[in-house]
Structure formats: C-alpha cells, structure tokens
PDB file of C-alpha atoms and ligand atoms in Angstrom:
ATOM      1  CA  UNK G  17      -9.771 -20.951  35.500  1.00 90.00           C
ATOM      2  CA  UNK G  18     -12.030 -18.880  37.606  1.00 96.00           C
ATOM      3  CA  UNK G  19     -14.626 -18.963  34.987  1.00 97.00           C
ATOM      4  CA  UNK G  20     -14.583 -22.604  35.051  1.00 98.00           C
ATOM      5  CA  UNK G  21     -14.723 -23.089  38.762  1.00 98.00           C
ATOM      6  CA  UNK G  22     -17.658 -20.386  38.958  1.00 98.00           C
ATOM      7  CA  UNK G  23     -19.392 -22.313  36.324  1.00 98.00           C
ATOM      8  CA  UNK G  24     -19.014 -25.632  38.323  1.00 98.00           C
ATOM      9  CA  UNK G  25     -19.994 -24.028  41.659  1.00 98.00           C
ATOM     10  CA  UNK G  26     -23.257 -22.601  39.895  1.00 98.00           C
ATOM     11  CA  UNK G  27     -24.148 -25.949  38.541  1.00 98.00           C
ATOM     12  CA  UNK G  28     -23.789 -27.457  42.006  1.00 98.00           C
ATOM     13  CA  UNK G  29     -25.802 -24.891  43.608  1.00 98.00           C
ATOM     14  CA  UNK G  30     -28.557 -25.332  41.108  1.00 98.00           C
ATOM     15  CA  UNK G  31     -28.556 -29.057  41.642  1.00 98.00           C
ATOM     16  CA  UNK G  32     -28.773 -28.715  45.383  1.00 98.00           C
ATOM     17  CA  UNK G  33     -31.403 -26.133  45.090  1.00 98.00           C
ATOM     18  CA  UNK G  34     -33.511 -28.369  42.922  1.00 98.00           C
ATOM     19  CA  UNK G  35     -33.290 -31.113  45.384  1.00 98.00           C
ATOM     20  CA  UNK G  36     -34.694 -28.762  48.141  1.00 97.00           C
ATOM     21  CA  UNK G  37     -37.454 -27.684  45.807  1.00 98.00           C
ATOM     22  CA  UNK G  38     -35.867 -24.292  44.819  1.00 98.00           C
ATOM     23  CA  UNK G  39     -33.953 -22.766  41.881  1.00 98.00           C
ATOM     24  CA  UNK G  40     -30.535 -21.203  41.385  1.00 98.00           C
ATOM     25  CA  UNK G  41     -32.085 -17.603  41.975  1.00 98.00           C
ATOM     26  CA  UNK G  42     -33.190 -18.424  45.400  1.00 98.00           C
ATOM     27  CA  UNK G  43     -29.512 -18.912  46.639  1.00 98.00           C
ATOM     28  CA  UNK G  44     -27.107 -16.018  47.042  1.00 98.00           C
ATOM     29  CA  UNK G  45     -23.538 -16.825  46.267  1.00 98.00           C
ATOM     30  CA  UNK G  46     -21.066 -14.952  48.427  1.00 99.00           C
ATOM     31  CA  UNK G  47     -17.603 -15.269  46.938  1.00 98.00           C
ATOM     32  CA  UNK G  48     -15.124 -15.289  49.885  1.00 98.00           C
ATOM     33  CA  UNK G  49     -12.155 -13.249  48.583  1.00 98.00           C
ATOM     34  CA  UNK G  50      -9.775 -13.238  51.775  1.00 96.00           C
ATOM     35  CA  UNK G  51      -6.358 -13.377  50.539  1.00 93.00           C
ATOM     36  CA  UNK G  52      -7.242 -13.047  46.946  1.00 95.00           C
ATOM     37  CA  UNK G  53      -5.760 -10.387  44.791  1.00 95.00           C
ATOM     38  CA  UNK G  54      -7.912  -7.313  43.471  1.00 97.00           C
ATOM     39  CA  UNK G  55      -7.678  -8.438  39.812  1.00 97.00           C
ATOM     40  CA  UNK G  56      -9.377 -11.760  40.620  1.00 97.00           C
ATOM     41  CA  UNK G  57     -12.162 -10.050  42.552  1.00 98.00           C
ATOM     42  CA  UNK G  58     -12.713  -7.716  39.438  1.00 98.00           C
ATOM     43  CA  UNK G  59     -12.719 -10.764  37.034  1.00 97.00           C
ATOM     44  CA  UNK G  60     -15.126 -12.502  39.090  1.00 98.00           C
ATOM     45  CA  UNK G  61     -17.133  -9.193  39.327  1.00 98.00           C
ATOM     46  CA  UNK G  62     -16.910  -9.019  35.535  1.00 98.00           C
ATOM     47  CA  UNK G  63     -18.501 -12.618  35.351  1.00 98.00           C
ATOM     48  CA  UNK G  64     -21.585 -11.290  37.354  1.00 97.00           C
ATOM     49  CA  UNK G  65     -20.850 -11.975  40.933  1.00 98.00           C
ATOM     50  CA  UNK G  66     -21.661  -9.019  43.161  1.00 98.00           C
ATOM     51  CA  UNK G  67     -21.438 -10.378  46.666  1.00 98.00           C
ATOM     52  CA  UNK G  68     -17.977 -10.683  48.237  1.00 98.00           C
ATOM     53  CA  UNK G  69     -17.006 -11.828  51.778  1.00 98.00           C
ATOM     54  CA  UNK G  70     -13.861 -10.863  53.827  1.00 98.00           C
ATOM     55  CA  UNK G  71     -13.171 -11.912  57.400  1.00 98.00           C
ATOM     56  CA  UNK G  72     -10.472  -9.118  58.201  1.00 98.00           C
ATOM     57  CA  UNK G  73     -11.432  -5.442  58.862  1.00 98.00           C
ATOM     58  CA  UNK G  74      -8.123  -4.016  57.581  1.00 97.00           C
ATOM     59  CA  UNK G  75      -8.025  -6.072  54.264  1.00 97.00           C
ATOM     60  CA  UNK G  76     -11.567  -5.286  53.518  1.00 98.00           C
ATOM     61  CA  UNK G  77     -11.078  -1.647  54.174  1.00 97.00           C
ATOM     62  CA  UNK G  78      -8.064  -1.841  51.528  1.00 97.00           C
ATOM     63  CA  UNK G  79     -10.217  -3.704  48.994  1.00 98.00           C
ATOM     64  CA  UNK G  80     -13.334  -1.493  49.361  1.00 97.00           C
ATOM     65  CA  UNK G  81     -11.026   1.456  48.730  1.00 96.00           C
ATOM     66  CA  UNK G  82      -9.036   0.173  45.888  1.00 98.00           C
ATOM     67  CA  UNK G  83     -11.798  -1.536  43.965  1.00 97.00           C
ATOM     68  CA  UNK G  84     -14.218   0.965  42.737  1.00 92.00           C
ATOM     69  CA  UNK G  85     -17.180  -1.244  41.838  1.00 96.00           C
ATOM     70  CA  UNK G  86     -20.566  -1.785  42.800  1.00 94.00           C
ATOM     71  CA  UNK G  87     -19.834  -4.561  44.946  1.00 98.00           C
ATOM     72  CA  UNK G  88     -21.945  -5.894  48.033  1.00 98.00           C
ATOM     73  CA  UNK G  89     -19.168  -6.555  50.718  1.00 98.00           C
ATOM     74  CA  UNK G  90     -19.991  -8.920  53.521  1.00 98.00           C
ATOM     75  CA  UNK G  91     -18.123  -8.971  56.656  1.00 98.00           C
ATOM     76  CA  UNK G  92     -17.813 -12.716  57.849  1.00 98.00           C
ATOM     77  CA  UNK G  93     -15.064 -12.739  60.472  1.00 98.00           C
ATOM     78  CA  UNK G  94     -14.492 -11.998  64.158  1.00 98.00           C
ATOM     79  CA  UNK G  95     -15.201  -8.403  64.887  1.00 98.00           C
ATOM     80  CA  UNK G  96     -13.719  -6.189  67.465  1.00 98.00           C
ATOM     81  CA  UNK G  97     -15.841  -3.524  68.686  1.00 98.00           C
ATOM     82  CA  UNK G  98     -13.109  -0.833  68.052  1.00 98.00           C
ATOM     83  CA  UNK G  99     -13.307  -1.765  64.260  1.00 98.00           C
ATOM     84  CA  UNK G 100     -16.961  -1.570  63.701  1.00 98.00           C
ATOM     85  CA  UNK G 101     -16.536   2.113  62.531  1.00 98.00           C
ATOM     86  CA  UNK G 102     -14.837   0.857  59.581  1.00 98.00           C
ATOM     87  CA  UNK G 103     -17.775  -1.317  58.590  1.00 98.00           C
ATOM     88  CA  UNK G 104     -21.119   0.600  59.342  1.00 98.00           C
ATOM     89  CA  UNK G 105     -22.455   2.418  56.231  1.00 98.00           C
ATOM     90  CA  UNK G 106     -20.003   0.530  54.168  1.00 97.00           C
ATOM     91  CA  UNK G 107     -20.930  -3.140  54.042  1.00 98.00           C
ATOM     92  CA  UNK G 108     -23.975  -4.851  52.714  1.00 98.00           C
ATOM     93  CA  UNK G 109     -24.239  -7.274  55.964  1.00 98.00           C
ATOM     94  CA  UNK G 110     -22.205  -8.128  58.994  1.00 99.00           C
ATOM     95  CA  UNK G 111     -22.678 -11.752  59.199  1.00 98.00           C
ATOM     96  CA  UNK G 112     -20.721 -12.548  62.219  1.00 98.00           C
ATOM     97  CA  UNK G 113     -22.708 -10.976  65.177  1.00 98.00           C
ATOM     98  CA  UNK G 114     -21.739 -13.055  68.104  1.00 98.00           C
ATOM     99  CA  UNK G 115     -22.252 -10.957  71.277  1.00 98.00           C
ATOM    100  CA  UNK G 116     -24.500  -8.246  72.952  1.00 98.00           C
ATOM    101  CA  UNK G 117     -21.741  -5.800  73.361  1.00 98.00           C
ATOM    102  CA  UNK G 118     -20.745  -6.009  69.586  1.00 98.00           C
ATOM    103  CA  UNK G 119     -24.523  -5.577  68.741  1.00 98.00           C
ATOM    104  CA  UNK G 120     -24.597  -2.392  71.149  1.00 98.00           C
ATOM    105  CA  UNK G 121     -21.580  -0.940  69.396  1.00 98.00           C
ATOM    106  CA  UNK G 122     -23.032  -1.461  65.868  1.00 98.00           C
ATOM    107  CA  UNK G 123     -26.368   0.011  67.001  1.00 98.00           C
ATOM    108  CA  UNK G 124     -24.695   3.040  68.257  1.00 98.00           C
ATOM    109  CA  UNK G 125     -22.550   3.822  65.619  1.00 98.00           C
ATOM    110  CA  UNK G 126     -25.536   3.148  63.147  1.00 98.00           C
ATOM    111  CA  UNK G 127     -27.834   5.554  65.132  1.00 98.00           C
ATOM    112  CA  UNK G 128     -25.148   8.367  65.023  1.00 98.00           C
ATOM    113  CA  UNK G 129     -24.701   7.853  61.203  1.00 98.00           C
ATOM    114  CA  UNK G 130     -28.599   7.763  60.874  1.00 98.00           C
ATOM    115  CA  UNK G 131     -28.686   4.359  59.238  1.00 98.00           C
ATOM    116  CA  UNK G 132     -29.843   0.831  59.893  1.00 98.00           C
ATOM    117  CA  UNK G 133     -27.236  -1.969  59.601  1.00 98.00           C
ATOM    118  CA  UNK G 134     -28.170  -5.417  58.519  1.00 98.00           C
ATOM    119  CA  UNK G 135     -26.783  -8.272  60.591  1.00 98.00           C
ATOM    120  CA  UNK G 136     -26.792 -12.124  60.823  1.00 98.00           C
ATOM    121  CA  UNK G 137     -26.575 -13.715  64.310  1.00 98.00           C
ATOM    122  CA  UNK G 138     -23.731 -16.126  64.246  1.00 98.00           C
ATOM    123  CA  UNK G 139     -24.558 -19.508  65.666  1.00 98.00           C
ATOM    124  CA  UNK G 140     -21.909 -21.983  66.931  1.00 98.00           C
ATOM    125  CA  UNK G 141     -23.708 -24.860  65.856  1.00 98.00           C
ATOM    126  CA  UNK G 142     -20.909 -27.511  66.589  1.00 97.00           C
ATOM    127  CA  UNK G 143     -20.326 -25.908  70.007  1.00 97.00           C
ATOM    128  CA  UNK G 144     -16.635 -25.662  69.258  1.00 97.00           C
ATOM    129  CA  UNK G 145     -14.224 -23.924  71.503  1.00 95.00           C
ATOM    130  CA  UNK G 146     -12.328 -22.584  68.655  1.00 94.00           C
ATOM    131  CA  UNK G 147     -15.266 -20.751  66.945  1.00 95.00           C
ATOM    132  CA  UNK G 148     -17.321 -17.572  67.696  1.00 95.00           C
ATOM    133  CA  UNK G 149     -20.966 -17.443  67.970  1.00 98.00           C
ATOM    134  CA  UNK G 150     -23.881 -17.963  70.288  1.00 98.00           C
ATOM    135  CA  UNK G 151     -24.500 -21.466  71.451  1.00 98.00           C
ATOM    136  CA  UNK G 152     -27.879 -22.924  70.556  1.00 97.00           C
ATOM    137  CA  UNK G 153     -29.269 -22.731  74.124  1.00 97.00           C
ATOM    138  CA  UNK G 154     -28.470 -19.104  74.067  1.00 97.00           C
ATOM    139  CA  UNK G 155     -30.152 -18.033  70.805  1.00 97.00           C
ATOM    140  CA  UNK G 156     -33.622 -17.171  72.250  1.00 97.00           C
ATOM    141  CA  UNK G 157     -32.523 -14.994  75.101  1.00 97.00           C
ATOM    142  CA  UNK G 158     -30.049 -13.337  72.732  1.00 98.00           C
ATOM    143  CA  UNK G 159     -32.533 -12.510  70.202  1.00 97.00           C
ATOM    144  CA  UNK G 160     -34.907 -11.152  72.772  1.00 96.00           C
ATOM    145  CA  UNK G 161     -32.400  -8.665  73.628  1.00 97.00           C
ATOM    146  CA  UNK G 162     -30.911  -8.127  70.160  1.00 98.00           C
ATOM    147  CA  UNK G 163     -34.400  -7.538  68.727  1.00 97.00           C
ATOM    148  CA  UNK G 164     -34.705  -4.127  70.765  1.00 97.00           C
ATOM    149  CA  UNK G 165     -31.984  -2.400  69.053  1.00 98.00           C
ATOM    150  CA  UNK G 166     -33.457  -0.044  66.781  1.00 98.00           C
ATOM    151  CA  UNK G 167     -30.557   0.623  64.440  1.00 98.00           C
ATOM    152  CA  UNK G 168     -29.696  -2.911  63.544  1.00 98.00           C
ATOM    153  CA  UNK G 169     -31.841  -5.270  61.494  1.00 98.00           C
ATOM    154  CA  UNK G 170     -31.650  -8.870  62.081  1.00 98.00           C
ATOM    155  CA  UNK G 171     -31.842 -10.589  58.538  1.00 98.00           C
ATOM    156  CA  UNK G 172     -31.146 -14.028  59.873  1.00 98.00           C
ATOM    157  CA  UNK G 173     -28.593 -16.515  60.886  1.00 98.00           C
ATOM    158  CA  UNK G 174     -25.107 -17.625  59.835  1.00 98.00           C
ATOM    159  CA  UNK G 175     -23.142 -20.742  60.790  1.00 98.00           C
ATOM    160  CA  UNK G 176     -19.881 -22.450  60.020  1.00 97.00           C
ATOM    161  CA  UNK G 177     -19.979 -26.181  60.339  1.00 97.00           C
ATOM    162  CA  UNK G 178     -17.045 -27.976  62.261  1.00 96.00           C
ATOM    163  CA  UNK G 179     -14.137 -28.849  60.103  1.00 95.00           C
ATOM    164  CA  UNK G 180     -14.110 -32.403  59.054  1.00 95.00           C
ATOM    165  CA  UNK G 181     -11.681 -34.303  56.930  1.00 95.00           C
ATOM    166  CA  UNK G 182     -12.243 -34.651  53.190  1.00 94.00           C
ATOM    167  CA  UNK G 183     -15.076 -37.042  52.478  1.00 95.00           C
ATOM    168  CA  UNK G 184     -16.624 -36.727  55.919  1.00 97.00           C
ATOM    169  CA  UNK G 185     -18.648 -33.661  54.854  1.00 97.00           C
ATOM    170  CA  UNK G 186     -21.982 -35.774  55.404  1.00 98.00           C
ATOM    171  CA  UNK G 187     -21.119 -35.668  59.209  1.00 97.00           C
ATOM    172  CA  UNK G 188     -22.138 -32.134  59.136  1.00 98.00           C
ATOM    173  CA  UNK G 189     -25.529 -32.509  57.555  1.00 98.00           C
ATOM    174  CA  UNK G 190     -27.216 -32.780  61.082  1.00 98.00           C
ATOM    175  CA  UNK G 191     -25.909 -29.273  61.841  1.00 98.00           C
ATOM    176  CA  UNK G 192     -27.401 -27.842  58.834  1.00 98.00           C
ATOM    177  CA  UNK G 193     -30.630 -29.416  59.659  1.00 98.00           C
ATOM    178  CA  UNK G 194     -30.433 -27.995  63.154  1.00 98.00           C
ATOM    179  CA  UNK G 195     -29.727 -24.686  61.852  1.00 98.00           C
ATOM    180  CA  UNK G 196     -32.643 -24.673  59.527  1.00 98.00           C
ATOM    181  CA  UNK G 197     -34.952 -25.525  62.542  1.00 98.00           C
ATOM    182  CA  UNK G 198     -33.658 -22.625  64.509  1.00 98.00           C
ATOM    183  CA  UNK G 199     -34.151 -20.339  61.387  1.00 98.00           C
ATOM    184  CA  UNK G 200     -37.671 -21.561  60.874  1.00 98.00           C
ATOM    185  CA  UNK G 201     -38.625 -20.925  64.369  1.00 97.00           C
ATOM    186  CA  UNK G 202     -37.884 -17.040  63.912  1.00 97.00           C
ATOM    187  CA  UNK G 203     -38.573 -16.488  60.385  1.00 95.00           C
ATOM    188  CA  UNK G 204     -42.199 -15.586  60.795  1.00 94.00           C
ATOM    189  CA  UNK G 205     -41.495 -13.266  63.800  1.00 92.00           C
ATOM    190  CA  UNK G 206     -41.700  -9.779  62.749  1.00 86.00           C
ATOM    191  CA  UNK G 207     -41.300  -8.078  66.131  1.00 85.00           C
ATOM    192  CA  UNK G 208     -38.800  -5.274  66.842  1.00 92.00           C
ATOM    193  CA  UNK G 209     -35.938  -5.342  64.287  1.00 97.00           C
ATOM    194  CA  UNK G 210     -36.494  -9.006  63.220  1.00 97.00           C
ATOM    195  CA  UNK G 211     -36.572  -9.611  59.711  1.00 97.00           C
ATOM    196  CA  UNK G 212     -35.278 -13.174  59.078  1.00 98.00           C
ATOM    197  CA  UNK G 213     -34.748 -13.832  55.346  1.00 98.00           C
ATOM    198  CA  UNK G 214     -31.168 -15.066  55.196  1.00 98.00           C
ATOM    199  CA  UNK G 215     -29.822 -18.613  56.199  1.00 98.00           C
ATOM    200  CA  UNK G 216     -26.066 -18.228  55.459  1.00 99.00           C
ATOM    201  CA  UNK G 217     -24.393 -21.640  55.651  1.00 98.00           C
ATOM    202  CA  UNK G 218     -22.257 -23.741  53.438  1.00 98.00           C
ATOM    203  CA  UNK G 219     -18.670 -23.278  52.226  1.00 98.00           C
ATOM    204  CA  UNK G 220     -16.588 -24.971  49.529  1.00 97.00           C
ATOM    205  CA  UNK G 221     -16.487 -28.476  51.161  1.00 97.00           C
ATOM    206  CA  UNK G 222     -20.159 -28.512  52.069  1.00 98.00           C
ATOM    207  CA  UNK G 223     -22.455 -25.861  50.516  1.00 98.00           C
ATOM    208  CA  UNK G 224     -24.193 -28.496  48.569  1.00 98.00           C
ATOM    209  CA  UNK G 225     -25.306 -30.246  51.618  1.00 98.00           C
ATOM    210  CA  UNK G 226     -26.152 -26.794  53.417  1.00 98.00           C
ATOM    211  CA  UNK G 227     -28.334 -25.871  50.476  1.00 98.00           C
ATOM    212  CA  UNK G 228     -30.105 -29.300  50.325  1.00 98.00           C
ATOM    213  CA  UNK G 229     -31.093 -28.597  53.983  1.00 98.00           C
ATOM    214  CA  UNK G 230     -32.315 -25.193  53.336  1.00 98.00           C
ATOM    215  CA  UNK G 231     -29.425 -22.658  53.201  1.00 98.00           C
ATOM    216  CA  UNK G 232     -30.067 -19.742  50.880  1.00 98.00           C
ATOM    217  CA  UNK G 233     -26.703 -18.064  51.129  1.00 99.00           C
ATOM    218  CA  UNK G 234     -23.423 -19.899  50.657  1.00 99.00           C
ATOM    219  CA  UNK G 235     -19.921 -18.460  51.225  1.00 98.00           C
ATOM    220  CA  UNK G 236     -17.648 -19.912  48.759  1.00 98.00           C
ATOM    221  CA  UNK G 237     -13.935 -19.125  48.588  1.00 98.00           C
ATOM    222  CA  UNK G 238     -11.276 -21.828  47.483  1.00 97.00           C
ATOM    223  CA  UNK G 239     -14.020 -23.505  45.364  1.00 98.00           C
ATOM    224  CA  UNK G 240     -13.870 -20.356  43.190  1.00 98.00           C
ATOM    225  CA  UNK G 241     -10.470 -18.856  43.688  1.00 97.00           C
ATOM    226  CA  UNK G 242      -8.479 -21.891  44.267  1.00 93.00           C
ATOM    227  CA  UNK G 243      -6.831 -23.113  47.309  1.00 89.00           C
ATOM    228  CA  UNK G 244      -5.465 -20.661  49.763  1.00 84.00           C
ATOM    229  CA  UNK G 245      -1.968 -20.942  51.226  1.00 73.00           C
ATOM    230  CA  UNK G 246      -3.007 -19.215  54.462  1.00 66.00           C
ATOM    231  CA  UNK G 247      -6.367 -18.026  55.831  1.00 62.00           C
TER     232      UNK G 247
HETATM  233  C1  PLP Q  28     -12.925 -18.529  54.814  1.00 97.21           C
HETATM  234  C2  PLP Q  28     -14.374 -18.629  54.938  1.00 97.21           C
HETATM  235  C3  PLP Q  28     -15.498 -19.338  54.072  1.00 97.21           C
HETATM  236  C4  PLP Q  28     -15.047 -19.786  52.727  1.00 97.21           C
HETATM  237  O1  PLP Q  28     -14.041 -20.847  52.966  1.00 97.21           O
HETATM  238  P1  PLP Q  28     -13.767 -21.974  51.804  1.00 97.21           P
HETATM  239  O2  PLP Q  28     -13.499 -23.296  52.387  1.00 97.21           O
HETATM  240  O3  PLP Q  28     -12.519 -21.431  51.116  1.00 97.21           O
HETATM  241  O4  PLP Q  28     -14.819 -22.078  50.767  1.00 97.21           O
HETATM  242  C5  PLP Q  28     -16.716 -19.176  54.433  1.00 97.21           C
HETATM  243  N1  PLP Q  28     -16.996 -18.527  55.572  1.00 97.21           N
HETATM  244  C6  PLP Q  28     -16.098 -18.219  56.558  1.00 97.21           C
HETATM  245  C7  PLP Q  28     -16.594 -17.555  57.797  1.00 97.21           C
HETATM  246  C8  PLP Q  28     -14.833 -18.028  56.109  1.00 97.21           C
HETATM  247  O5  PLP Q  28     -13.954 -17.532  56.993  1.00 97.21           O
END
C-alpha cells in the first residue's frame, strides 16, 4: 500500500519536474508523518525516504526518541517559543519561522549550543486569518532583520496554499507563482545568514502544481500514508 502510493507520488513528482525543466532529483520529498504510527514511518524509511515532517513538538519528540534511524526531521507546524529547546540541534530544518520573537529564541538557543539552525521563512501567501506566516508586504523588512541573526541560517521559504475543494486546486496556481517570484528575488542575496536554496510548497492536493511553478521541496502526507482521521 505505502509502497504503491510512494511510487505514484514519485512518478507525479518526476512528471511535474520535467514540465518545469528539472528532474526527480531536484525535488526533495518530505513525508508528513503527523498522526502516523512508527511502523509506517520505518516502512517508508526502508523504501528510501529520509525526510519526515511533523507539526507538533510533542509528537515529534516521541518519534525522534522511539525511532532510532538516520532520519532528517522537519518541523512544519506552529511553534511556541518555550518549545524551541526541544528542536534545536535535533531537527534538520524548522520550516515554520513566522515571527521575529521566535527567530530570536531559535538564535539564542542555537548560540548557547554552539550550532547554526536552518530555517525557512513561512509566508501566508493566501493572506488567511487562520494561517501563520508573514504577509507578502512584510517579507522584505522581516528578512532584513532576520538576516542579522548569526546562529540561524535562512535556507528559503515555505508556504501552504489556501484550502480549496477537490478539483479546484488550479485556483492556487497563482499563489505558487507569487511564491516563486518572492523566492527568486532573494535567492542570489548572500548577505548575513541568507542562503536561499529551498522553496517548500505543495501538499498532497497540489504538489504537482507547486512543482510546475518552481517548488523544490514538497510536503506530502495523506498521499503517501492514506487519509488522516484528524490532523
Ligand atoms: C499536514 C501538512 C502537510 C501535508 O498535508 P497532506 O494534505 O496530508 O499532504 C503539509 N504541510 C503542512 C504544514 C502540514 O501541516
């Protein structure tokens, strides 16, 4: 089951990559394992998937502890400053950096631990009340301030397109195009801690569209593990 779904996802990624002049290898697949049992994570890891995403600190902590594997964990959910200490030095990438205070906390803890923590700046591209992330018109000022923090490294941007009904995913293409424009604006700027390489966008419903428009990291959950009952 998982094996078949993974094969299908890989095929779709390859197709979309080709359309945008790239190959499968140019796209990182992050398997979103929230609510998923450990044995399924292990099964997928055995199939060659190394990157896994979680959106709750406590769940991630338990899984990191229980699954003794060489896995790149990605934190993709809302993050309280008092929980940052559970992530620094343990996760590969914090994808949901959405405010200065959180950045300061990650920076300070990283400094104390003598490490540099890789982050993505989260953009609320659909300007939705219900979502975290910087608004488009805040990005420039935010990056200017964030880029001065010496113990974080800004690896790029992440975004989650608005929820749309099944069959209406094309409505979100414009947001992926906008994200790519913002990404391109900063990708050659190497001042301070800026090191743009990653544009993380696309989930089960829309990763094909996101890749066509330039995403190089997709976060796919239900498309691999099957439908979730809760989030
Ligand atoms: C749950 C989640 C995903 C994956 O969603 P699917 O629709 O299951 O692919 C991707 N990104 C974030 C931030 C999520 O919370």
